[in-house]
Structures are given as structure tokens and as C-alpha cells.
Coordinates of C-alpha atoms in Angstrom, one line a residue:
M135 CA -29.9 179.6 153.8
P136 CA -27.1 180.8 151.6
G137 CA -27.3 183.9 149.7
L138 CA -26.9 187.6 150.3
D139 CA -25.7 189.6 153.3
A140 CA -26.8 193.2 153.5
P141 CA -26.2 195.4 156.5
M142 CA -29.4 196.8 157.9
P143 CA -30.1 199.4 160.7
G144 CA -31.5 198.3 164.0
G145 CA -28.6 197.3 166.3
R146 CA -24.9 197.1 166.8
G147 CA -23.5 195.1 163.9
A148 CA -26.9 193.7 163.2
K149 CA -27.3 192.2 159.7
L150 CA -30.3 190.9 157.9
R151 CA -29.8 188.8 154.9
G152 CA -31.2 190.3 151.7
D153 CA -32.6 187.1 150.4
V154 CA -34.6 186.6 153.6
I155 CA -36.2 190.1 153.0
I156 CA -37.2 189.2 149.5
F157 CA -38.6 185.8 150.3
A158 CA -40.6 187.5 153.2
L159 CA -41.9 190.0 150.6
I160 CA -42.9 187.1 148.2
W161 CA -44.7 185.3 151.0
S162 CA -46.5 188.5 152.1
K163 CA -47.6 189.1 148.5
L164 CA -48.9 185.6 148.2
V165 CA -51.0 186.0 151.3
Y166 CA -52.2 189.4 150.1
A167 CA -53.3 188.1 146.7
G168 CA -54.7 185.0 148.2
A169 CA -56.9 187.0 150.5
I170 CA -58.3 188.9 147.6
M171 CA -58.9 186.0 145.3
G172 CA -60.0 183.6 148.1
Q173 CA -62.4 186.2 149.5
G174 CA -60.6 186.5 152.9
L175 CA -57.6 185.4 154.8
S176 CA -57.1 181.7 155.1
V177 CA -54.7 179.9 157.5
S178 CA -54.4 177.0 155.1
A179 CA -53.5 179.3 152.1
A180 CA -51.0 181.2 154.2
L181 CA -49.3 177.9 155.3
Y182 CA -49.2 176.5 151.8
S183 CA -47.8 179.8 150.5
L184 CA -45.1 179.7 153.2
T185 CA -44.2 176.1 152.1
A186 CA -44.1 177.2 148.5
T187 CA -41.9 180.2 149.4
A188 CA -39.5 177.9 151.3
L189 CA -39.3 175.5 148.4
L190 CA -38.5 178.3 146.0
A191 CA -35.8 179.5 148.5
M192 CA -34.2 176.1 148.4
I193 CA -33.6 176.4 144.7
T194 CA -30.9 179.0 145.6
Y195 CA -28.7 176.1 146.6
V196 CA -28.2 175.1 142.9
F197 CA -26.7 178.5 142.0
R198 CA -23.2 179.7 142.6
T199 CA -23.0 182.4 145.2
N200 CA -22.6 185.3 142.9
R201 CA -25.7 184.4 141.0
Q202 CA -28.0 183.7 143.9
R203 CA -29.1 187.3 144.5
W204 CA -30.2 187.6 140.9
Y205 CA -32.1 184.4 141.0
V206 CA -33.9 185.7 144.1
F207 CA -34.6 189.0 142.4
V208 CA -35.8 187.5 139.1
L209 CA -38.0 185.1 141.1
N210 CA -39.6 188.0 142.9
V211 CA -40.3 189.7 139.6
F212 CA -41.8 186.6 138.1
V213 CA -44.1 185.9 141.2
S214 CA -45.1 189.6 141.3
A215 CA -46.0 189.6 137.6
L216 CA -48.0 186.4 137.9
L217 CA -50.0 187.8 140.9
F218 CA -50.6 191.0 139.0
A219 CA -52.1 189.0 136.1
D220 CA -54.1 186.8 138.5
L221 CA -55.6 189.8 140.3
L222 CA -56.5 191.6 137.0
Y223 CA -58.1 188.4 135.7
F224 CA -59.9 187.8 139.0
K225 CA -61.2 191.4 139.1
Y226 CA -63.1 190.9 135.8
F227 CA -64.0 187.2 135.8
G228 CA -64.3 186.5 139.5
R229 CA -61.7 183.6 139.5
P230 CA -58.0 183.3 139.2
M231 CA -56.2 182.4 135.9
S232 CA -55.9 178.9 134.6
V233 CA -53.5 177.3 132.2
Y234 CA -56.1 177.6 129.5
A235 CA -56.3 181.4 130.1
F236 CA -52.5 181.6 129.7
L237 CA -52.8 179.7 126.4
Q238 CA -55.2 182.4 125.1
V239 CA -52.7 185.2 125.8
K240 CA -52.7 186.3 122.1
N241 CA -56.2 187.6 122.7
L242 CA -54.7 190.5 124.7
N243 CA -53.8 192.2 121.4
G244 CA -56.2 195.1 121.1
L245 CA -57.5 194.8 124.7
G246 CA -55.3 197.5 126.1
G247 CA -58.2 199.8 126.8
S248 CA -60.2 197.1 128.5
I249 CA -57.2 196.1 130.7
E250 CA -56.5 199.7 131.7
A251 CA -60.1 200.1 132.7
L252 CA -59.7 197.2 135.2
W253 CA -56.6 197.9 137.2
S254 CA -56.5 199.8 140.4
W255 CA -54.0 200.3 143.3
R256 CA -55.0 196.9 144.7
E257 CA -53.4 195.2 141.7
W258 CA -50.3 197.4 141.6
V259 CA -49.4 196.7 145.2
V260 CA -47.7 193.4 144.3
L261 CA -45.3 195.3 142.0
L262 CA -44.4 198.2 144.2
D263 CA -41.3 196.6 145.7
V264 CA -39.7 195.5 142.4
P265 CA -38.1 198.9 141.4
L266 CA -37.2 199.6 145.0
L267 CA -35.4 196.2 145.4
A268 CA -33.6 196.7 142.1
F269 CA -32.2 200.0 143.3
W270 CA -31.4 198.6 146.7
M271 CA -29.6 195.5 145.4
R272 CA -27.4 197.5 143.0
R273 CA -26.1 199.5 146.0
Q274 CA -25.4 196.6 148.3
K275 CA -22.2 194.6 148.7
F276 CA -22.9 190.9 149.0
T277 CA -20.8 188.4 150.7
R278 CA -19.7 185.4 148.7
R279 CA -20.4 182.0 150.4
P280 CA -19.1 178.6 149.5
P281 CA -21.3 176.1 147.7
T282 CA -23.8 174.3 149.8
P283 CA -23.2 170.6 150.4
W284 CA -25.8 168.4 148.6
L285 CA -26.5 166.5 151.8
R286 CA -27.8 169.8 153.3
I287 CA -29.9 170.4 150.2
A288 CA -31.4 166.9 150.5
A289 CA -32.2 167.5 154.2
H290 CA -34.1 170.7 153.4
A291 CA -36.0 169.0 150.6
V292 CA -37.1 166.2 152.9
L293 CA -38.2 168.8 155.4
A294 CA -40.2 170.6 152.8
V295 CA -41.9 167.4 151.7
M296 CA -42.7 166.6 155.4
I297 CA -44.3 170.1 155.7
V298 CA -46.5 169.6 152.7
V299 CA -47.6 166.1 153.8
G300 CA -48.3 167.5 157.3
L301 CA -50.4 170.3 156.0
Y302 CA -52.3 167.9 153.8
A303 CA -52.9 165.6 156.8
L304 CA -54.2 168.5 158.8
S305 CA -56.5 169.8 156.1
P306 CA -60.0 168.4 155.6
S307 CA -59.7 165.0 153.8
G308 CA -63.0 165.5 152.0
V309 CA -63.6 167.5 148.8
L310 CA -64.1 171.2 148.4
R311 CA -67.1 170.7 146.2
P312 CA -70.2 168.6 147.1
A313 CA -70.1 165.0 145.9
G314 CA -71.8 164.7 142.5
E315 CA -71.4 168.3 141.6
R316 CA -70.0 168.9 138.1
P317 CA -66.4 170.0 138.1
G318 CA -66.5 173.7 137.9
T319 CA -64.8 176.6 139.6
Q320 CA -64.2 174.6 142.8
V321 CA -61.7 171.8 143.1
A322 CA -61.6 168.5 145.0
V323 CA -58.3 167.3 146.3
D324 CA -59.1 163.8 145.4
D325 CA -60.3 164.9 142.0
V326 CA -57.5 167.3 141.1
P327 CA -56.9 165.8 137.6
D328 CA -60.5 166.2 136.6
A329 CA -61.5 169.5 138.1
P330 CA -60.4 173.0 137.1
P331 CA -59.3 174.9 140.2
G332 CA -60.8 178.3 141.0
A333 CA -61.3 180.5 144.0
T334 CA -61.8 177.7 146.4
S335 CA -58.4 176.2 145.5
V336 CA -56.8 179.6 146.3
Q337 CA -58.5 179.6 149.7
R338 CA -57.0 176.2 150.4
F339 CA -53.6 176.1 148.6
G340 CA -52.8 179.8 148.1
P341 CA -52.1 181.4 144.6
L342 CA -49.0 179.3 143.7
G343 CA -50.7 176.1 145.0
H344 CA -53.7 176.9 142.9
H345 CA -51.5 177.1 139.8
V346 CA -49.8 173.8 140.6
V347 CA -53.2 172.1 141.1
D348 CA -54.5 173.7 137.9
A349 CA -51.4 172.4 135.9
L350 CA -52.1 168.9 137.1
S351 CA -55.7 169.3 136.0
F352 CA -54.6 170.6 132.6
I353 CA -52.2 167.7 132.1
R354 CA -55.0 165.1 132.7
D355 CA -57.5 167.1 130.8
E356 CA -55.4 167.2 127.6
E357 CA -55.0 163.4 127.5
A358 CA -56.8 161.8 124.6
A359 CA -60.3 160.5 125.3
E360 CA -60.7 157.8 122.6
D361 CA -62.5 155.4 125.0
P362 CA -65.3 153.6 123.0
A363 CA -67.3 153.6 126.2
A364 CA -67.3 157.4 126.1
K365 CA -68.7 157.5 122.6
E366 CA -71.4 155.0 123.6
A367 CA -72.4 157.2 126.5
I368 CA -72.7 160.1 124.1
S369 CA -74.9 158.1 121.7
R370 CA -77.2 157.0 124.5
W371 CA -77.6 160.6 125.7
Y372 CA -78.6 161.7 122.2
T373 CA -81.1 158.8 121.8
A374 CA -82.9 160.1 124.9
H375 CA -82.5 163.8 124.1
D376 CA -83.7 163.4 120.5
V377 CA -87.2 162.6 121.8
E378 CA -87.3 166.1 123.4
L379 CA -85.9 167.7 120.2
M380 CA -88.4 166.0 117.9
R381 CA -91.3 166.9 120.2
S382 CA -90.3 170.6 120.2
F383 CA -90.8 171.0 116.4
G384 CA -93.9 171.5 114.5
H385 CA -95.9 173.9 116.7
E386 CA -97.2 177.4 116.0
G387 CA -94.7 179.2 113.8
H388 CA -93.1 176.1 112.2
G389 CA -92.2 176.9 108.6
S390 CA -93.3 180.5 108.9
A391 CA -90.0 181.7 107.6
K392 CA -89.5 179.0 105.0
G393 CA -87.2 180.0 102.2
M394 CA -86.3 183.4 103.7
N395 CA -82.8 184.8 103.9
V396 CA -81.4 184.7 107.5
I397 CA -79.2 187.3 109.1
M398 CA -78.0 186.4 112.6
L399 CA -76.5 189.2 114.7
Q400 CA -74.4 188.4 117.7
V401 CA -74.2 191.6 119.7
E402 CA -71.3 192.3 122.0
S403 CA -72.2 192.4 125.7
L404 CA -75.9 193.0 125.1
Q405 CA -78.0 192.3 128.1
N406 CA -81.8 192.2 128.2
F407 CA -82.5 194.8 130.8
P408 CA -81.7 197.9 128.5
L409 CA -84.5 196.9 126.0
D410 CA -87.3 198.4 128.1
L411 CA -85.1 201.0 130.0
E412 CA -85.7 204.7 129.7
I413 CA -83.3 207.3 131.0
D414 CA -85.0 210.7 131.6
G415 CA -87.7 209.7 129.0
Q416 CA -85.1 208.5 126.4
A417 CA -85.3 204.9 125.3
V418 CA -81.9 203.3 125.5
T419 CA -82.7 200.9 122.6
P420 CA -85.4 202.5 120.5
T421 CA -84.6 200.3 117.5
L422 CA -84.8 197.0 119.4
R423 CA -88.0 198.3 121.1
E424 CA -89.6 198.9 117.7
M425 CA -88.4 195.5 116.4
K426 CA -90.2 193.8 119.3
K427 CA -93.5 194.9 117.6
H428 CA -92.6 192.5 114.7
A429 CA -90.6 189.8 116.4
L430 CA -90.7 186.7 118.5
Y431 CA -89.2 188.1 121.7
F432 CA -87.6 185.8 124.3
P433 CA -87.0 187.8 127.6
H434 CA -85.9 184.7 129.6
F435 CA -83.0 183.8 127.3
Y436 CA -79.5 183.2 128.7
S437 CA -75.9 183.2 127.6
Q438 CA -74.3 179.8 128.3
T439 CA -70.6 180.6 127.7
I440 CA -67.8 179.1 129.8
E441 CA -64.2 180.3 129.3
G442 CA -64.4 181.0 125.6
N443 CA -66.6 184.1 126.1
S444 CA -67.8 185.5 122.7
S445 CA -66.4 182.5 120.9
D446 CA -68.4 180.2 123.1
A447 CA -71.5 182.0 122.2
E448 CA -70.7 181.5 118.5
L449 CA -70.2 177.8 119.2
L450 CA -73.5 177.5 121.1
T451 CA -75.7 179.3 118.6
Q452 CA -74.1 177.8 115.5
T453 CA -73.8 174.1 116.6
S454 CA -76.3 173.8 119.4
L455 CA -73.5 172.3 121.5
Y456 CA -72.3 173.3 125.0
P457 CA -68.6 174.4 125.1
A458 CA -65.8 172.3 126.5
A459 CA -65.8 172.4 130.3
H460 CA -62.3 173.8 130.6
G461 CA -60.6 176.4 128.4
A462 CA -61.9 178.0 125.2
T463 CA -63.2 175.4 122.7
F464 CA -62.0 177.6 119.8
Y465 CA -58.4 177.2 121.1
R466 CA -58.4 173.7 122.4
F467 CA -60.1 172.2 119.4
A468 CA -59.2 174.6 116.7
G469 CA -59.5 173.0 113.3
E470 CA -62.1 170.5 114.4
R471 CA -65.4 170.3 112.4
Y472 CA -68.8 170.3 113.9
P473 CA -72.4 169.9 112.6
S474 CA -73.9 173.4 112.4
L475 CA -76.6 175.7 111.2
A476 CA -74.3 176.8 108.3
H477 CA -73.6 173.2 107.2
M478 CA -77.3 172.4 107.3
L479 CA -78.4 175.5 105.4
R480 CA -75.8 174.9 102.7
Q481 CA -77.4 171.6 102.2
E482 CA -80.7 173.5 101.8
G483 CA -79.1 175.6 99.0
Y484 CA -78.2 178.7 101.0
T485 CA -75.2 180.9 100.4
V486 CA -73.2 181.4 103.7
L487 CA -70.9 184.1 104.9
A488 CA -69.6 185.5 108.2
V489 CA -68.6 189.1 109.0
H490 CA -66.7 190.5 111.9
G491 CA -64.8 193.8 112.3
D492 CA -61.8 192.3 114.2
R493 CA -58.8 190.3 113.1
G494 CA -59.6 186.8 112.0
S495 CA -57.1 185.4 114.4
Y496 CA -59.0 186.8 117.4
W497 CA -60.5 183.9 119.3
N498 CA -59.0 181.7 116.6
R499 CA -62.0 182.4 114.3
D500 CA -59.9 182.0 111.2
R501 CA -59.1 178.4 112.3
M502 CA -62.5 177.5 113.7
Y503 CA -65.0 179.0 111.2
P504 CA -64.2 176.5 108.4
G505 CA -65.1 173.6 110.7
L506 CA -68.4 175.4 111.4
G507 CA -69.2 176.0 107.7
L508 CA -68.9 179.7 108.2
T509 CA -67.1 180.6 105.0
P510 CA -66.2 182.9 103.4
F511 CA -65.2 184.9 106.5
Y512 CA -64.9 188.7 106.1
D513 CA -62.7 190.0 108.9
L514 CA -61.0 193.3 109.4
G515 CA -58.3 192.3 106.9
R516 CA -61.0 192.0 104.1
L517 CA -63.2 194.9 105.2
K518 CA -62.4 198.6 104.8
A519 CA -61.1 199.9 108.2
D520 CA -62.7 203.3 107.7
E521 CA -64.1 203.9 111.2
I522 CA -62.5 202.3 114.2
I523 CA -64.1 202.3 117.7
G524 CA -62.4 200.4 120.5
M525 CA -61.1 197.1 119.4
G526 CA -62.1 197.2 115.8
L527 CA -64.5 198.3 113.1
S528 CA -67.4 200.4 114.3
D529 CA -70.8 198.8 114.3
R530 CA -72.0 201.4 111.8
S531 CA -69.3 200.7 109.3
L532 CA -69.7 196.9 109.9
F533 CA -73.4 197.0 109.1
R534 CA -72.9 199.3 106.1
Q535 CA -70.3 197.0 104.5
T536 CA -72.4 193.9 105.3
V537 CA -75.2 195.3 103.3
T538 CA -72.8 195.8 100.3
L539 CA -71.8 192.1 100.6
L540 CA -75.4 190.9 100.9
K541 CA -76.5 192.8 97.8
E542 CA -74.1 190.6 95.8
A543 CA -74.9 187.3 97.6
P544 CA -77.1 184.8 95.8
E545 CA -80.4 184.2 97.7
P546 CA -81.3 182.6 99.9
F547 CA -78.3 183.5 102.1
Y548 CA -77.3 183.0 105.7
A549 CA -75.1 185.8 107.1
F550 CA -73.6 185.5 110.5
V551 CA -72.5 189.0 111.8
I552 CA -70.7 189.8 115.0
T553 CA -70.6 193.3 116.4
L554 CA -67.8 194.8 118.5
S555 CA -68.4 198.5 119.5
S556 CA -70.1 197.7 122.8
H557 CA -67.0 195.8 124.1
L558 CA -65.5 196.6 127.5
P559 CA -64.5 199.4 128.4
F560 CA -67.6 200.7 126.6
I561 CA -65.9 203.8 125.4
I562 CA -67.8 205.5 122.5
P563 CA -66.3 208.7 120.9
E564 CA -67.9 211.8 122.5
E565 CA -69.4 212.9 119.2
E566 CA -71.2 209.6 119.0
Q567 CA -72.7 209.7 122.5
T568 CA -76.3 210.7 121.8
L569 CA -77.8 209.2 125.0
K570 CA -78.2 212.1 127.5
L571 CA -77.3 210.7 130.9
P572 CA -77.9 212.3 134.2
E573 CA -74.8 213.6 135.9
S574 CA -74.9 210.8 138.4
M575 CA -74.4 208.3 135.6
Q576 CA -71.8 210.1 133.5
G577 CA -68.4 208.5 133.6
T578 CA -69.6 205.4 135.5
I579 CA -69.4 201.9 134.2
V580 CA -73.2 201.7 134.0
G581 CA -73.4 205.0 132.1
D582 CA -70.7 204.0 129.7
Y583 CA -72.3 200.6 129.1
L584 CA -75.7 202.1 128.3
Q585 CA -74.1 204.7 126.0
S586 CA -72.4 201.9 124.0
I587 CA -75.6 199.9 123.7
H588 CA -77.4 203.0 122.6
Y589 CA -74.7 203.5 119.9
F590 CA -75.2 199.9 118.7
D591 CA -79.0 200.4 118.6
R592 CA -78.6 203.5 116.3
A593 CA -76.3 201.5 114.0
L594 CA -78.8 198.7 113.9
G595 CA -81.6 201.1 112.9
A596 CA -79.5 202.3 110.0
F597 CA -78.8 198.7 109.0
L598 CA -82.5 197.9 108.9
R599 CA -83.1 201.1 106.8
D600 CA -80.4 200.1 104.3
L601 CA -81.8 196.6 104.0
Q602 CA -85.2 198.1 103.3
E603 CA -83.7 200.4 100.6
E604 CA -82.1 197.4 98.9
G605 CA -85.3 195.4 98.9
L606 CA -83.9 192.8 101.2
L607 CA -85.8 193.4 104.4
E608 CA -89.1 191.8 103.3
R609 CA -87.3 188.6 102.3
T610 CA -85.1 188.3 105.4
L611 CA -85.4 186.8 108.9
I612 CA -83.2 188.7 111.4
V613 CA -82.1 187.0 114.6
V614 CA -80.6 189.2 117.3
Y615 CA -79.0 188.0 120.6
G616 CA -76.4 189.1 123.1
D617 CA -73.3 187.0 123.4
H618 CA -72.8 187.5 127.1
D619 CA -73.2 190.0 129.9
G620 CA -71.4 193.3 129.9
L621 CA -72.0 194.2 133.5
L622 CA -71.2 191.4 135.9
L623 CA -72.6 190.5 139.4
H624 CA -69.3 190.1 141.2
K625 CA -67.8 193.4 140.0
D626 CA -70.7 195.7 139.0
R627 CA -73.5 195.1 141.4
E628 CA -72.8 198.1 143.6
A629 CA -72.6 200.4 140.5
M630 CA -75.9 198.9 139.3
E631 CA -77.6 199.4 142.7
A632 CA -76.4 203.0 142.8
A633 CA -77.6 203.7 139.2
F634 CA -81.0 202.2 139.7
D635 CA -81.5 202.8 143.4
R636 CA -82.4 199.2 144.3
S637 CA -80.9 196.3 146.1
I638 CA -79.9 193.4 143.9
D639 CA -79.3 190.0 145.4
Q640 CA -78.0 186.9 143.5
E641 CA -81.4 185.6 142.5
T642 CA -82.6 189.0 141.3
W643 CA -79.5 189.3 139.2
L644 CA -80.0 185.9 137.7
K645 CA -83.7 186.6 136.8
S646 CA -83.5 190.2 135.9
Y647 CA -80.0 191.1 134.8
Q648 CA -78.3 187.9 133.7
P649 CA -80.6 187.3 130.7
V650 CA -79.5 188.4 127.3
P651 CA -82.2 189.1 124.7
L652 CA -83.2 187.0 121.7
L653 CA -85.4 188.6 119.0
I654 CA -86.4 186.8 115.8
Y655 CA -87.7 189.5 113.6
H656 CA -89.5 189.8 110.3
V657 CA -90.9 193.1 109.2
G658 CA -94.2 191.5 108.2
W659 CA -94.9 189.7 111.5
T660 CA -97.0 190.7 114.4
G661 CA -94.8 190.7 117.5
R662 CA -95.2 188.2 120.3
T663 CA -93.4 187.7 123.7
V664 CA -92.5 184.1 124.2
E665 CA -92.1 183.2 127.9
T666 CA -90.2 180.0 127.3
I667 CA -86.9 179.9 129.2
G668 CA -84.0 179.0 127.0
G669 CA -80.4 179.7 126.1
E670 CA -78.0 180.1 123.2
I671 CA -77.9 176.3 122.6
D672 CA -81.5 176.5 121.5
V673 CA -80.9 179.1 118.7
T674 CA -80.1 176.7 115.8
P675 CA -83.1 174.4 116.5
T676 CA -85.5 177.4 116.9
V677 CA -84.3 178.9 113.6
A678 CA -84.5 175.5 111.8
D679 CA -88.1 175.1 113.1
L680 CA -89.1 178.5 111.7
L681 CA -87.5 177.7 108.4
G682 CA -89.6 174.5 108.2
I683 CA -86.6 172.1 108.4
D684 CA -87.5 168.7 109.7
A685 CA -86.3 168.0 113.3
G686 CA -84.7 164.8 112.1
R687 CA -82.0 166.8 110.4
L688 CA -80.7 167.9 113.8
A689 CA -81.1 164.5 115.5
G690 CA -77.9 163.1 116.9
W691 CA -76.0 166.4 117.1
A692 CA -78.1 169.3 118.4
M693 CA -78.2 169.5 122.2
G694 CA -80.9 172.2 122.3
R695 CA -84.5 172.3 121.3
S696 CA -86.9 174.7 119.6
L697 CA -88.1 177.4 121.9
L698 CA -91.4 177.6 120.0
D699 CA -92.5 174.7 122.2
S700 CA -93.5 176.2 125.5
R701 CA -93.9 172.8 127.3
T702 CA -90.2 172.4 127.9
S703 CA -88.8 175.5 129.6
Y704 CA -85.3 175.7 131.1
A705 CA -81.8 177.0 130.7
V706 CA -78.5 175.5 132.0
L707 CA -75.8 178.1 132.9
P708 CA -72.5 176.1 133.0
G709 CA -70.8 178.7 135.1
G710 CA -68.1 180.5 133.2
D711 CA -66.4 183.8 132.9
Y712 CA -69.6 185.7 132.6
S713 CA -72.1 183.8 134.7
L714 CA -72.8 181.9 137.8
Q715 CA -73.5 178.2 137.5
A716 CA -77.2 177.7 137.7
A717 CA -80.2 176.0 136.2
I718 CA -83.2 178.3 135.5
T719 CA -86.6 176.7 135.4
P720 CA -90.2 177.9 135.9
D721 CA -89.9 176.5 139.4
G722 CA -87.0 178.8 140.3
V723 CA -83.2 179.3 140.2
F724 CA -81.0 176.3 141.3
T725 CA -77.4 177.2 141.9
T726 CA -76.5 173.5 142.3
L727 CA -77.1 171.8 139.0
P728 CA -79.6 168.9 138.9
A729 CA -78.3 165.6 137.6
W730 CA -79.8 166.0 134.1
A731 CA -78.1 169.3 133.6
D732 CA -74.8 168.0 134.9
E733 CA -75.0 165.0 132.6
A734 CA -75.7 167.2 129.5
L735 CA -72.6 169.4 130.3
S736 CA -70.4 166.3 130.9
V737 CA -71.6 164.7 127.6
A738 CA -70.8 167.9 125.7
D739 CA -67.3 167.9 127.2
L740 CA -66.9 164.3 126.0
I741 CA -68.1 165.2 122.5
H742 CA -65.2 167.7 122.2
R743 CA -62.6 165.5 123.8
T744 CA -63.4 162.4 121.7
R745 CA -63.7 164.5 118.5
Y746 CA -67.1 162.8 118.2
F747 CA -68.2 164.4 115.0
R748 CA -64.9 164.1 113.1
D749 CA -66.2 161.3 110.8
R750 CA -69.9 162.4 110.5
R751 CA -70.0 162.9 106.7
D752 CA -73.8 163.0 106.8
V753 CA -73.9 166.3 108.7
L754 CA -70.6 167.9 107.6
E755 CA -69.7 169.8 104.4
P756 CA -66.3 169.2 102.8
P757 CA -63.5 171.2 104.4
E758 CA -63.0 174.8 103.1
D759 CA -60.7 177.7 103.7
A760 CA -62.1 180.4 106.0
Y761 CA -61.5 183.2 103.6
G762 CA -62.5 181.7 100.3
S763 CA -65.0 179.0 99.6
A764 CA -65.5 176.6 96.7
R765 CA -69.1 177.8 96.9
S766 CA -68.2 181.5 97.2
W767 CA -69.8 183.7 94.7

């Protein structure tokens, strides 16, 4: 291999080439990162990583001798940075990065505190050699070598191809996920174009191989899906599902909120378990606990986000549609228009507005909300930034300014409000920390999380009091739900076990800690706990049922059903950044999705990819600007 000569100690006149050292370091880092992300050392991953390293080394042949050492150094920096990002992403989400994650890089703005809370020495290991090599290379004298003949380059390339083919021949020829399983975080070699790679692909191909497989998947996934057969399949699915949707309407509670204002609160990282939790006699969520006395409370309610996180929750609750299988729907399909609760309520004469204390561009909301009918949209640029906590406007200020907006809004109104203060890393200013934690919890991820949820709960209490003072509370239905988990099984289980002195297995987590709460509150109601199992996809049908809207208005576009009907009880967890893949039913937890659940998720993905609703004038309002609406007051 041509490149760099550098004298090294260890024997008379012994020399070890500098580029060999660097490529050995690259390979060792690939093995190290692959062992972390693949949950253990893998011979297959090590061999594929060795092959990838060899292929990268061969590129040195195309450079003139004086530039080869800098190519090798820059290559090492690039691979090290990629592995660092992979390890950070894996630490939080439990899977390596994908192309779609890279495309959402602008979401990193404002996430500095969250990222700093994640990294540890394990991530920094892959960067430790970079400054040392930079210093070492500047002090060495490198021998110039003549250009390498192209015949030799071709011979090495053929050898590399033979190595790859040989490794593939020696590897299992079957798939890495069971036949019939919906493409998820595992990848089948034969199905590379259709399945997003995850931890299993790292086990098999190593980190760089994972990114190659993922890129192939991305290329195929981005191809247009205008096949008429796909749209016919969607139509057939809706024909069957609409029977379940229609049957779920009209039971106890139908029309009980007819004509009321609606405020829907999406609460950052709110899980269900804090609602009944007490710490040394203090209720963690006293406001939510009091609200349960006048609310329909759904304790078996699940987040169903995939890779779009909070934005996926918004899509689910506003459109009753599962997110795209790969990537964030708000990025991949920005600007698309979907039937939604907002469109439907506008047709019922409602004023609509959305409020969030972050930049409008975060998660592409400014591009996506018009297509969901959520206009006007009041983001941090239109609100007064008078109190900032973490990533944006504090919940207290957000709620206070929302009340001001609602006082001026013609009734009935529908307001969609997204909170932010309980976002990772869950750091609340010390003067706002009013939950007294035992010493064992102070400074822990669990303690910080509970402190942030307690802060939200206090802000919510002030919000309800302000609505009462303005005379709005009695005329308003308030829907509260959590967007996704804040504490995750793969990274926070040990901390949870230590905090609550109990062992938590996967099924216990799915049943007791995975749920997020859903409360549908009216100050004049008598509270009731509804045991129906459901998810965010069921929010729009349930609210429509309470408002007395006919189920036929949702036929052909809503994939959920009203949770007021207890005869049908289930939730599908697609398996994304915040959850395991599972189907939750009264019969138990199934981590392999049944065929009916797999079909629903596949149909939803087709809906996005075919732009199925683009021409549905019957369920879509005219296009509007996110920040100002033709119907704005």
C-alpha cells in the first residue's frame, strides 16, 4: 500500500508505515462501535469492517503521494465523527442513525443541553486519537512514492470484491428478521431496498456496512409510489376498517360535549406512571390527579410515534393516521395536506389555532401545519419570549399567552397547544423546583424527570384557573395526552429500578411504564376511568364522538376508532425511537405484530408515499399560510 513512512521504535531500522497505523485505528474503532450498537462483538461485523477499511485504504491510490497522508487523516476524522454521532444517537434511541436522521439535522438547534446530557467517555473514545494523530503527523517526515500503476489498483479492487462476495457466501443466506414481519429496525439482506436497517444490520455488516445498506434502503424508499394497485389496496383497507369505525360511535358519551370549545394539550414526555405517584407524601401531579375526578381517564393509552417523535404524535392525534414507516413524516412529506380534526372542525364552524413555544421550523411545523389545517400557528416568533426554560418558552408563559389568545378567539374554538419544558434533559431552574425529592433521587435522570413533570403540572393548574377567571372553563373540553415517553427502557431501566426498588422486565415496562396518559376533561363531568386500550391514532375519532359528529365524516381517512366503545380494545406500537414494536391487547403483549397490525402500518406508509389524500377536496380545506389564515380573526 502506498503512503506514509514513519520511523517507529521497536527494532534496528524498523519502520511502520503511518497509514497502516491509522487504518488499523479506523478498523479498531469500527469494531468497538459495532460491539456497542450491535450489543456484543460479532465476527461478521468485524470482517465486514475490515473489508470496508481495506476498500477505503485503496482510495489512497488515486491521490498523489504528498496528499495521501492528508486523505488518510481526514478519512479518520470523518469516520470518527460519524461513529461519535452514531453512538450518541444509539444511546438515546437504541438504534444507529439512518439517512432520515441525518436529513433532520437542523433539529439539533437548541438541543445542546439534551446532547450534553447523553454523552459519556464511551462516545468520546472514538475521537481520542484525532488530536494525537494530528500532532504526530506534523512532526513526521514522509517519504514520497511514485504513483501506483492502475493495473495494481484494479487487482486490489478485484480482491476486495472477492472478499465481500466470500463473506456474503459464508453468512446466513436467509433474512435477519422473520418472514412476514413488517420492516422495522431489523433488516433482511434480500429485502435491503425495503427495510430500514438497525441494530441487527450493525451486528452483521458493521457500522459502515449498516450505513451502506441504509442508503440503499433510502434510495428505494424515496422512489415514487404512484402504482394504482397501491391506491386500490388502501381503498380496500378503509372499506373494511370503516365498519369498525362506524360501530365505535354512538355509545355512552356520544355528543356529551357538543358545541363546546376544545383545547388539546400535547405534553412533552409525559408518561402515565407519575399521575398516581407520590414522593414522601407529595403528589407528583396534583393537578392531573384532581382533573381525573372530572375526566374520562384512559390509563391504557400508548404513544405510537416512529422516527418523527413529537411531530409524529401531532400527526397521529390530528389526522388519525400512522406515521410513515421510515423517517419523520413532517420532513419527508412536508407541505402535503391531510384530512384532520382541524379541517373537520372548521367545517363545523370552529375557529382554529395552534400554539407552541419553539421555533416554527422545529420539526418542520411551519411547513406541515397548513396541510393539517392548524392555522394560524403561534410559534416563539409570534409569542413574547419572556421566560425561557430549556429549549424554548416555559410552560407557564405558554399557557398564560394562550389564554390571552383564546379570550379574543371567536367561539367555538379549537386550540392545539404543545408544551416544551419537560423535554430532555429535564432541567428546571432551581427556584422552580418545588417537588421535594429524597437525596437518593436528587440529580438522577428519574428525579429530574419527575421534577419537570411536577413543574408542568403546576403550570397546568394555573392555566385552568386562568380559564376559569375568563369564563371559558365551563364551555371548554380539555384533552391532555403525552406525546411519547421521557424515560426509556433501553437506557433508563436501571435508574428506574433503583428509584422505585423493583425489578422491571420488558412486559412490565410495556404495561406499566410505556403508557402515556389521555384525559378528556370537563369541569362539570363526573370522572370515569375507561379501561379501553388505545393509542394516539384514536384521539380524533374519540373527540369527534364526544362532540356528536357523525362517524361518516371520518370514513375513508381515519385509521383509529372511538375509545368510548369498549368492545374493541387494542393498541399497535409501530416500534420507533421511543418504543418497542408491539401489539397490546386484553390478551397480553405481542412483540411480533399480528398480520392485521402489520397490514395497517403498511397501508399507512402507502398512504404517505402515494400522496393518497392530495385530491380529496371533500375532506380538505383550501390551502392556507401557517402564520395567517383567511379565516383568522
